[in-house]
mmCIF file of C-alpha atoms in Angstrom:
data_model
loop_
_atom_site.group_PDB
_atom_site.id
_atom_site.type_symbol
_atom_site.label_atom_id
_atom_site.label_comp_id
_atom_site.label_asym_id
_atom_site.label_seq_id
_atom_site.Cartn_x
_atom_site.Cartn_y
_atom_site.Cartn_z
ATOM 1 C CA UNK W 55 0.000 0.000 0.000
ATOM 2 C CA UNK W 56 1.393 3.368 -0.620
ATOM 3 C CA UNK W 57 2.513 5.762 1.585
ATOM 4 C CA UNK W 58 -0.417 8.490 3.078
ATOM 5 C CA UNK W 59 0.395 10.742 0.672
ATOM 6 C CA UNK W 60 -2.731 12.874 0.344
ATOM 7 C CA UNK W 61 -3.347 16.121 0.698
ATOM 8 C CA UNK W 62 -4.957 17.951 3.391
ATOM 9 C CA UNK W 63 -7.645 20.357 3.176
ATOM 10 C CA UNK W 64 -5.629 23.732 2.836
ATOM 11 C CA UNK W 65 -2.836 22.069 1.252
ATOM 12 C CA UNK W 66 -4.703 20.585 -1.716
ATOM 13 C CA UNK W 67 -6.494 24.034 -2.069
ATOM 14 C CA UNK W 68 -2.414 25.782 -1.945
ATOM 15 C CA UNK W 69 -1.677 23.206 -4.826
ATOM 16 C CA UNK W 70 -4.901 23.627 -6.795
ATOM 17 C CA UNK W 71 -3.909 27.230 -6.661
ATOM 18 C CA UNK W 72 -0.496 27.040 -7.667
ATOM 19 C CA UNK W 73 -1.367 25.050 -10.964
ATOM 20 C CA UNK W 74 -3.894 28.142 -11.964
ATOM 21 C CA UNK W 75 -1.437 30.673 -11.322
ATOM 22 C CA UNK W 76 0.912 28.703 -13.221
ATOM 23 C CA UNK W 77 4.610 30.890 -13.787
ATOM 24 C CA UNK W 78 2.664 33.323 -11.782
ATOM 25 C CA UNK W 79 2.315 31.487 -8.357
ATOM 26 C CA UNK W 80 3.887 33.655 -5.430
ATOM 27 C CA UNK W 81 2.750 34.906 -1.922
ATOM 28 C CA UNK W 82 0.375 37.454 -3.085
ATOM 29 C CA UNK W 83 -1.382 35.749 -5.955
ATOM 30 C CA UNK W 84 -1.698 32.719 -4.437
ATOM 31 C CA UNK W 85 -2.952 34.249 -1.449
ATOM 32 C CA UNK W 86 -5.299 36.604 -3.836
ATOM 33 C CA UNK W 87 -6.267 33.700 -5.847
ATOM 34 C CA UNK W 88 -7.587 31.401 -2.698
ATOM 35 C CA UNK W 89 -9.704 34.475 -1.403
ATOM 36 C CA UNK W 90 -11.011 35.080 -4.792
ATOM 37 C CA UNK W 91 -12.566 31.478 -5.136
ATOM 38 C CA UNK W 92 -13.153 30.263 -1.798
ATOM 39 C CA UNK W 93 -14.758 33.789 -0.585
ATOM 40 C CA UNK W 94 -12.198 33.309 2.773
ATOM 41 C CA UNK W 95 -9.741 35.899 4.013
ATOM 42 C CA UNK W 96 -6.332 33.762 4.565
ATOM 43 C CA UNK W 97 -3.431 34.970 5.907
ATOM 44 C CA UNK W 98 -0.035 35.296 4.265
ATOM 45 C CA UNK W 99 1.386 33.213 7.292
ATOM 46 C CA UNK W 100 -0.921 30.566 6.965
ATOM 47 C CA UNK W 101 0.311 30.430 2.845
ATOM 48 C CA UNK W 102 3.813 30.158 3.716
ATOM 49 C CA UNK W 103 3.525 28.070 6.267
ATOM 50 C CA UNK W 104 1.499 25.228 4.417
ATOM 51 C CA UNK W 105 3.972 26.343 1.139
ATOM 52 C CA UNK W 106 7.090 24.948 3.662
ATOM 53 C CA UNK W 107 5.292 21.810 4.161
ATOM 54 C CA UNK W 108 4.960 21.313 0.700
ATOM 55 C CA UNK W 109 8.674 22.122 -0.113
ATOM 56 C CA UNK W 110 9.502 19.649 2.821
ATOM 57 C CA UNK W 111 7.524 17.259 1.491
ATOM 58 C CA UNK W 112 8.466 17.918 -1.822
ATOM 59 C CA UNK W 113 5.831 18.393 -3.723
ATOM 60 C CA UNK W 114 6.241 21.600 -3.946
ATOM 61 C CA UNK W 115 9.702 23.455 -4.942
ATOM 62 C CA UNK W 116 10.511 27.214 -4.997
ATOM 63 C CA UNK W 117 13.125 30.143 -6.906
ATOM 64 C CA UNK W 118 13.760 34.257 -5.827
ATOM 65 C CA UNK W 119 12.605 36.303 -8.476
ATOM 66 C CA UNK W 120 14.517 39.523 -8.629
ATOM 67 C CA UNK W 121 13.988 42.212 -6.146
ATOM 68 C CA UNK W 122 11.562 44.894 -6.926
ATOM 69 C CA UNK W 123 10.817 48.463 -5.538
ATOM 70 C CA UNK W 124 7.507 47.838 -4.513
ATOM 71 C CA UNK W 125 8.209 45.633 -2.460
ATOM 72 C CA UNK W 126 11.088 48.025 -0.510
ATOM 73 C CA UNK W 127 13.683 45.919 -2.552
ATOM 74 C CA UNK W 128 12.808 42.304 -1.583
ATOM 75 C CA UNK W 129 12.415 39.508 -3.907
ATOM 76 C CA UNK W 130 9.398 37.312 -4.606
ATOM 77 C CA UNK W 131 9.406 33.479 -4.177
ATOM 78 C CA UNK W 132 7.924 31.884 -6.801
ATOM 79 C CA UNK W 133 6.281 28.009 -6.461
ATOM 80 C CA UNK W 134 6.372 25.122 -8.892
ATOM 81 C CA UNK W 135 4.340 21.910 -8.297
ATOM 82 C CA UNK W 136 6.753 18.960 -8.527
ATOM 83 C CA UNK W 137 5.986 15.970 -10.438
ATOM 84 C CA UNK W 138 5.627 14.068 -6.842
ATOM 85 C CA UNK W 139 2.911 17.131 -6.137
ATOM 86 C CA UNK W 140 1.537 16.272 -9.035
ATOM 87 C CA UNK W 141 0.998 12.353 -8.147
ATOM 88 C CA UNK W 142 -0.618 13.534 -4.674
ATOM 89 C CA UNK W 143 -3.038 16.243 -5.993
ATOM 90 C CA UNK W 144 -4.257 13.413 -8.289
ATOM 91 C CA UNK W 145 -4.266 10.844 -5.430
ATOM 92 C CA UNK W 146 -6.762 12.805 -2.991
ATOM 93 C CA UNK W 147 -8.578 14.203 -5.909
ATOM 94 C CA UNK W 148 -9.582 10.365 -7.046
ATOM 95 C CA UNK W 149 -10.089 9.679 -3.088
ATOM 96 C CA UNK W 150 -12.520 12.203 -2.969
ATOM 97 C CA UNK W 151 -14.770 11.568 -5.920
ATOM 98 C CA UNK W 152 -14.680 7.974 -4.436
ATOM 99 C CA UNK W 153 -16.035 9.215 -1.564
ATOM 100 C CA UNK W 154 -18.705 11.280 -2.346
ATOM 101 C CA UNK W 155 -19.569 8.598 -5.364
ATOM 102 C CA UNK W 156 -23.294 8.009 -5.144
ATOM 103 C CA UNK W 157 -24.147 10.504 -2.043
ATOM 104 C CA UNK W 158 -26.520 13.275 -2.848
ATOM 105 C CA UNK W 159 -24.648 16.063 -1.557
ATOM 106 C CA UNK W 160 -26.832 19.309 -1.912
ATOM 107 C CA UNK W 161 -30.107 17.169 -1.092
ATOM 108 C CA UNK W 162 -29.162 15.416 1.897
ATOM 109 C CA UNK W 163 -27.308 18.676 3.783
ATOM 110 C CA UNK W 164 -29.539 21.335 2.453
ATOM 111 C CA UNK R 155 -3.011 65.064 3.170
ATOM 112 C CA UNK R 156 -1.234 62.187 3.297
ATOM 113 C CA UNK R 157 2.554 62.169 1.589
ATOM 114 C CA UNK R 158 3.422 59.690 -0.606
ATOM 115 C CA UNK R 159 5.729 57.738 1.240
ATOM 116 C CA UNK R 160 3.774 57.460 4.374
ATOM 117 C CA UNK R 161 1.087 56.079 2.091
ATOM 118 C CA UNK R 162 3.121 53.123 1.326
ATOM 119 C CA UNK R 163 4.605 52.993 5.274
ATOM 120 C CA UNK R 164 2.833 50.148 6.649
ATOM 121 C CA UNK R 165 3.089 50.204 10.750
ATOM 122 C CA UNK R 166 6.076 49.613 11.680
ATOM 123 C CA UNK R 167 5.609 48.326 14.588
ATOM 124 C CA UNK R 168 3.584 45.404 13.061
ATOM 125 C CA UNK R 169 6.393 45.214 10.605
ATOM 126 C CA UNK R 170 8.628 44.478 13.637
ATOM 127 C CA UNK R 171 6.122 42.045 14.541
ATOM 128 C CA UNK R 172 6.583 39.629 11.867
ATOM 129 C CA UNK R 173 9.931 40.310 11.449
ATOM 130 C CA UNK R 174 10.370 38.792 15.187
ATOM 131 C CA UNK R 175 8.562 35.555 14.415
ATOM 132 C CA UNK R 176 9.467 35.356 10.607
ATOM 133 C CA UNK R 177 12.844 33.775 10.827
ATOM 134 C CA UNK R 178 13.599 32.202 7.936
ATOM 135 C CA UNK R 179 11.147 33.673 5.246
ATOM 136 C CA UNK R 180 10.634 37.260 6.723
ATOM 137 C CA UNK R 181 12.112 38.860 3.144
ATOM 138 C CA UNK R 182 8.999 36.862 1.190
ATOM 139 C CA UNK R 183 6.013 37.479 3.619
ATOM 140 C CA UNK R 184 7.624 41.243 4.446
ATOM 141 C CA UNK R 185 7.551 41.778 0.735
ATOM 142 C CA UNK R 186 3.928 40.380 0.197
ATOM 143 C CA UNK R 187 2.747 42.129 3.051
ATOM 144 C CA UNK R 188 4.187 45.333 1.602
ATOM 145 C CA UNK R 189 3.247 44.857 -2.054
ATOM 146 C CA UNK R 190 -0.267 44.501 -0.586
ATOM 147 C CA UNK R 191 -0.567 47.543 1.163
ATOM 148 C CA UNK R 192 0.337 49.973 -1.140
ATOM 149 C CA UNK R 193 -1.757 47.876 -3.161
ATOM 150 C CA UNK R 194 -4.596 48.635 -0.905
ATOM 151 C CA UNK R 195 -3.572 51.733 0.391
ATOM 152 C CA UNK R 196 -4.048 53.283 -3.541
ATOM 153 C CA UNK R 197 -7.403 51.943 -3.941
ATOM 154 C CA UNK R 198 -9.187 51.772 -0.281
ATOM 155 C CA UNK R 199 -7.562 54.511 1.738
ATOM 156 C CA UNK R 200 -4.492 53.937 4.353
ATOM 157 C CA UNK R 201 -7.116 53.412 7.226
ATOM 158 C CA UNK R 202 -8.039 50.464 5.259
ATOM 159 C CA UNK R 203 -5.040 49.498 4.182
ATOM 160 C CA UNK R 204 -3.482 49.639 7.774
ATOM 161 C CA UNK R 205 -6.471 47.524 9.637
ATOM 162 C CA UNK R 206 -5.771 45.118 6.730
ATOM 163 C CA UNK R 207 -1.920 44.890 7.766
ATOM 164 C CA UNK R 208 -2.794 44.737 11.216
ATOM 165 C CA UNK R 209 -5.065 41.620 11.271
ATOM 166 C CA UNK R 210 -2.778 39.704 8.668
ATOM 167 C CA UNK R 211 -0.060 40.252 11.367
ATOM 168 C CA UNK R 212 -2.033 38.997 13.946
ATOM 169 C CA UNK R 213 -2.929 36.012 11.826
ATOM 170 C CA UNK R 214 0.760 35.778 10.075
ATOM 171 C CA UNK R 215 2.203 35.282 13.476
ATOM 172 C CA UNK R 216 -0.413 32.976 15.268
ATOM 173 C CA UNK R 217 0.562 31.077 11.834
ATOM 174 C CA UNK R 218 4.595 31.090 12.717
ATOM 175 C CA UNK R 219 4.297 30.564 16.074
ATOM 176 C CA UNK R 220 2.469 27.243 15.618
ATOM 177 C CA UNK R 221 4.537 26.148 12.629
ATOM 178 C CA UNK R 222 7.543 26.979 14.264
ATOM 179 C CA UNK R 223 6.808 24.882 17.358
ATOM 180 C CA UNK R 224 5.617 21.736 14.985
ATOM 181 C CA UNK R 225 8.635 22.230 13.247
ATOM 182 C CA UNK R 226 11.264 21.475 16.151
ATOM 183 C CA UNK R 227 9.008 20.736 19.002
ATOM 184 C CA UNK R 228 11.856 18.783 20.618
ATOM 185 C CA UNK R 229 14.642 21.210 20.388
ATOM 186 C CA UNK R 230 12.178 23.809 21.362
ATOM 187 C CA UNK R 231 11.307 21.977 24.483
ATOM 188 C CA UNK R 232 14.379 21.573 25.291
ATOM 189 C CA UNK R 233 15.781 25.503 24.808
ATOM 190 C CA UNK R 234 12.192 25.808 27.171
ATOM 191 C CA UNK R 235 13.274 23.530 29.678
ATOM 192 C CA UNK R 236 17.032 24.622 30.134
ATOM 193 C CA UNK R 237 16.062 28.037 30.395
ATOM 194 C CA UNK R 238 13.426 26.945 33.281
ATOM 195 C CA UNK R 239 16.633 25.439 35.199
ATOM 196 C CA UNK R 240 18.637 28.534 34.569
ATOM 197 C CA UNK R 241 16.017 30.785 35.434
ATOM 198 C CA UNK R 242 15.540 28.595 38.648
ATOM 199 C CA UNK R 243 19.503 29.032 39.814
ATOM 200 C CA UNK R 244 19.688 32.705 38.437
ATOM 201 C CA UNK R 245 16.745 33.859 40.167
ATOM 202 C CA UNK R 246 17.662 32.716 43.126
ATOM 203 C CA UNK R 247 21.102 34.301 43.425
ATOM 204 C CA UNK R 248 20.210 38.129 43.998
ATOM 205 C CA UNK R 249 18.676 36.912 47.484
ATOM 206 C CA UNK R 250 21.531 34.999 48.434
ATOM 207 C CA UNK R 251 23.636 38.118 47.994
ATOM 208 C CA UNK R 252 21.522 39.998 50.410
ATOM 209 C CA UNK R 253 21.649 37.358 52.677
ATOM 210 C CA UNK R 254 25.405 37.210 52.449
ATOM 211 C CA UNK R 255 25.463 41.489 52.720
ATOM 212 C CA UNK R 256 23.213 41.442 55.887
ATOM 213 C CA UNK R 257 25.030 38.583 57.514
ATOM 214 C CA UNK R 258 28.351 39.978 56.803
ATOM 215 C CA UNK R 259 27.493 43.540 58.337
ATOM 216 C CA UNK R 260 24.869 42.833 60.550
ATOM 217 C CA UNK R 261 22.410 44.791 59.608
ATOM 218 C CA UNK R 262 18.934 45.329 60.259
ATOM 219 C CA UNK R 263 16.230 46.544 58.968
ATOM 220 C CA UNK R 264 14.860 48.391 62.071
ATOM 221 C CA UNK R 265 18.275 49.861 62.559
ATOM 222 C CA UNK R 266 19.640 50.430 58.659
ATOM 223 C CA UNK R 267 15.935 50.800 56.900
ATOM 224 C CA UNK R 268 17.437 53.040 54.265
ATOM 225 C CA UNK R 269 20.138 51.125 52.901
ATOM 226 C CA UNK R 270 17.350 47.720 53.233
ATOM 227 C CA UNK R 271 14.994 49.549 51.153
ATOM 228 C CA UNK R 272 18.170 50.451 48.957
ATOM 229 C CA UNK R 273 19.286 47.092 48.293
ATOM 230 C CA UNK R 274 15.432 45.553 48.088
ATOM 231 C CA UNK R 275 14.451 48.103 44.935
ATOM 232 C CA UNK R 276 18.534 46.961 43.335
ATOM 233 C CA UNK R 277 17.061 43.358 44.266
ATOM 234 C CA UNK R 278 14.388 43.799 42.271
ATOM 235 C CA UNK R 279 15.775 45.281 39.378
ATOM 236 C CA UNK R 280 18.590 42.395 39.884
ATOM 237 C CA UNK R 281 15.724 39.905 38.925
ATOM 238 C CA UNK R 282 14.532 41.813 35.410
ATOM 239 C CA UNK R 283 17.671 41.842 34.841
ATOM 240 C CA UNK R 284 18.402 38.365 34.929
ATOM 241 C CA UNK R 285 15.138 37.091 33.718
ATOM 242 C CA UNK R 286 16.397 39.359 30.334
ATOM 243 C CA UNK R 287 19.678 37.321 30.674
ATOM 244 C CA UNK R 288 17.940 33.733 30.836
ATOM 245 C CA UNK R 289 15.632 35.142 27.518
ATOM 246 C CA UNK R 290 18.708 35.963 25.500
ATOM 247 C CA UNK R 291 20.552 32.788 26.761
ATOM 248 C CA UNK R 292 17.410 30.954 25.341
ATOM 249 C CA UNK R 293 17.055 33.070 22.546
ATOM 250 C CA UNK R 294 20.222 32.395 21.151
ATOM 251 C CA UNK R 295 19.961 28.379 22.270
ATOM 252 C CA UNK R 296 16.952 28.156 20.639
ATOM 253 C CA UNK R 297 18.216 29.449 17.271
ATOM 254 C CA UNK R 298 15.443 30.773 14.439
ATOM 255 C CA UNK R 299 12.488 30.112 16.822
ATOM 256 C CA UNK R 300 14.096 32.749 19.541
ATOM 257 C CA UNK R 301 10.503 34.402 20.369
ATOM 258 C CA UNK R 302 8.810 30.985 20.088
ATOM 259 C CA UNK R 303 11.215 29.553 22.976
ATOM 260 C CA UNK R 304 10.806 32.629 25.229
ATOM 261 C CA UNK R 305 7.664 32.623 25.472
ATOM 262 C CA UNK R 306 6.716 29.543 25.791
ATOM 263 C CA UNK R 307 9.153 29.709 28.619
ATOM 264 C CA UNK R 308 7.548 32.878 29.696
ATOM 265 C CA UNK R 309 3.876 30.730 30.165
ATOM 266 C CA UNK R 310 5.435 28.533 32.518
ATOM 267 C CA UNK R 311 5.851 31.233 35.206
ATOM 268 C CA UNK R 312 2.567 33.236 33.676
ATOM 269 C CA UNK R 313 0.680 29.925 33.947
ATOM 270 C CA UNK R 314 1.984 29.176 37.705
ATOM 271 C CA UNK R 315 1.089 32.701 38.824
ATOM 272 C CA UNK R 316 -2.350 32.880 37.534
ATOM 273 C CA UNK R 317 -2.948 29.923 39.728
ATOM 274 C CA UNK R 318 -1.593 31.801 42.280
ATOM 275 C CA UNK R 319 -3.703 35.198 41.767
ATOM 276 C CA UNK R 320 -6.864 32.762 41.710
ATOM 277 C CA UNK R 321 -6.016 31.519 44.813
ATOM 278 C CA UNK R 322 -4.973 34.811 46.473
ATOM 279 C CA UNK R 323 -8.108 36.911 44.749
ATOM 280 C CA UNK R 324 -10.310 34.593 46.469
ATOM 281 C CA UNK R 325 -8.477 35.487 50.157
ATOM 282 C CA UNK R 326 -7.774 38.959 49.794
ATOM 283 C CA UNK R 327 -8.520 42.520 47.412
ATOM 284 C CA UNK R 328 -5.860 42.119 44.542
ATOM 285 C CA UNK R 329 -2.828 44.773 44.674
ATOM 286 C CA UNK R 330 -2.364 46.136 40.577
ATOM 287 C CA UNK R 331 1.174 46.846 41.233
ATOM 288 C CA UNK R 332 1.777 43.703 42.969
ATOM 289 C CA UNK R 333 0.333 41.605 40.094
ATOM 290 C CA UNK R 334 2.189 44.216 37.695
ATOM 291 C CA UNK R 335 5.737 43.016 39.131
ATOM 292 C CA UNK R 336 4.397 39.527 39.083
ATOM 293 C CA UNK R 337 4.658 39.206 35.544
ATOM 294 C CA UNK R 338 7.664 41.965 34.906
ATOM 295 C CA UNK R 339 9.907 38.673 35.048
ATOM 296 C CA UNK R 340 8.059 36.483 31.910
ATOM 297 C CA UNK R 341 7.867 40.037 30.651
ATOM 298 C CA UNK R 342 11.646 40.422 30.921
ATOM 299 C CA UNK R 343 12.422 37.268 29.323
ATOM 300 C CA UNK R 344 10.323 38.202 26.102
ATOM 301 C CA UNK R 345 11.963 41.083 26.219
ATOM 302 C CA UNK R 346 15.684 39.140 26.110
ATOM 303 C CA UNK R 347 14.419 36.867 23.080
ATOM 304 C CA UNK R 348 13.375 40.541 21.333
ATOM 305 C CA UNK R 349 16.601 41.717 21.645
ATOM 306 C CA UNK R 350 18.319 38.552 20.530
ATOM 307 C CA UNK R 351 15.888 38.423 17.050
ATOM 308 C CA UNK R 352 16.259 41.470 16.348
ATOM 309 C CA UNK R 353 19.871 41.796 16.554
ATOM 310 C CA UNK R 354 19.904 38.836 14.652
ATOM 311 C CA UNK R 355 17.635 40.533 11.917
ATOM 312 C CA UNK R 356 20.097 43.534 11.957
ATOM 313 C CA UNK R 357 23.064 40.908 11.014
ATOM 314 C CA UNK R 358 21.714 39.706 8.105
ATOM 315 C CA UNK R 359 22.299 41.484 5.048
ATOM 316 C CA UNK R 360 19.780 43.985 3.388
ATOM 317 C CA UNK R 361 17.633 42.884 0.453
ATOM 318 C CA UNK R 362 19.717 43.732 -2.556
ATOM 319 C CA UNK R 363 18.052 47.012 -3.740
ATOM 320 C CA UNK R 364 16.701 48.352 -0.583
#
């Protein structure tokens, strides 16, 4: 059996937001992006910190962008979903539809 | 009217904030933060902008804290645990001197009540002292989780004394000064990881273009 390698809640929605954003996935837009679409405010401590996990976990990895005045001179870190990320977000994707197979959702909770 | 550069000044004192508990990634989530505000500061006003800062600071560092005590949770224990033991034998030592001073010169305090009230307030200043001493000893034991470690260490005491005051504020009226110097020790000791941190922060070199 393979390792627990899913994804938890705010760490599949970090992923899932990193693979929009594409070349574009850093601090702010992924932070932007999650509030946009889940309708949440999350904090920029809560992205990081989940984004480390990732990393250490290595599904995630990361590069400094050059440093721009806007930001008083400090550079952006820019993520990249791994191939292993890649394998996981898949994983707990196909675990949930398996789960919720067959269960009316909206009619049994509303 | 409000200049442009203190319209993309976010508090600095928040700033300080996370720069205390961001250890390793304070450049990125400074930078975010910072991009933000301006961001927000253009189109919603600075009063917006700032409340915004504010309550992602108070998030941000509720965030580090925890993630920085999951991260290590051993070696934080144990920077926690050796500065109990420390703080123990430190705190101990300014009494012993004015045992030592009284014994030696056989003084009073019905006959010398000056110089005892003297050497109580230097006592008690002895103790902040020290208690700043055990929180940079920590600080600097405990590495890139310095204000994790102190405080944590700073409970302990916090957390023994509020037994205390429940016990005492059901005998007696509670003294506000009394209480105040109560907690001036795991006050100090915050105070010693601050220091620590920040001079720390100061070492490290200045993002290239700032």
């Amino acid at each position: 059996m393979p390792g627990r390698d899913y994804l938890g809640e705010f760490e599949h929605i970090i992923v899932l937001a990193l693979l929009r954003l594409e070349n574009r996935a850093y601090g702010v837009t992924v932070r932007r992006e999650i509030e946009f679409r889940t309708k949440r405010e999350v904090s920029i401590g809560a992205v990081y910190a989940t984004l480390d996990r990732l990393e250490t976990k290595g599904y995630v990895t990361s590069h400094r962008g050059d440093p721009t005045p806007e930001r008083g001179g400090r550079s952006k870190r820019f993520f990249r979903v791994t191939a292993k990320g890649m394998t996981a977000v898949n994983r707990t994707q196909r675990v949930l539809r398996s789960m919720t197979e067959g269960l009316d959702l909206i009619r049994s909770y509303s | 009217m409000t200049s442009q550069p203190d319209l993309v000044r976010p508090p600095r004192l928040a700033t300080w904030l996370v720069n205390l508990f961001a250890s390793t990634e304070e450049e990125s989530i400074l930078g975010d933060l910072l991009e933000e505000y301006s961001d927000l500061a253009s189109k919603s006003g600075v009063a917006f902008a700032r409340r915004w800062y504010w309550r992602q600071t108070m998030k941000t560092i509720a965030h580090l804290a925890d993630t920085g005590v999951r991260v290590a949770p051993w070696s934080t224990a144990a920077a926690v645990a050796g500065g109990f033991l420390l703080h123990r034998f430190v705190s101990g030592l300014p009494d012993k001197v004015l045992s030592a001073v009284t014994d030696r010169y056989l003084m009073y305090w019905s006959t010398h009540f000056k110089a005892y009230i003297w050497m109580l307030n230097g006592m008690l200043i002895e103790h902040l002292v020290l208690s700043m001493f055990v929180g940079c000893v920590v600080a600097l034991a405990a590495k890139r989780r310095e204000m994790i470690a102190t405080m944590t260490l700073a409970l302990v005491p916090c957390a023994l004394m509020g037994g205390a005051l429940i016990w005492v504020a059901t005998h007696r009226p509670l003294d506000v000064a009394w209480m105040l110097w109560l907690f001036a020790d795991p006050f100090a000791i915050v105070v010693g990881g601050a220091i620590v941190r920040t001079r720390r922060s100061a070492a490290k070199p200045l993002p290239s273009g700032a």
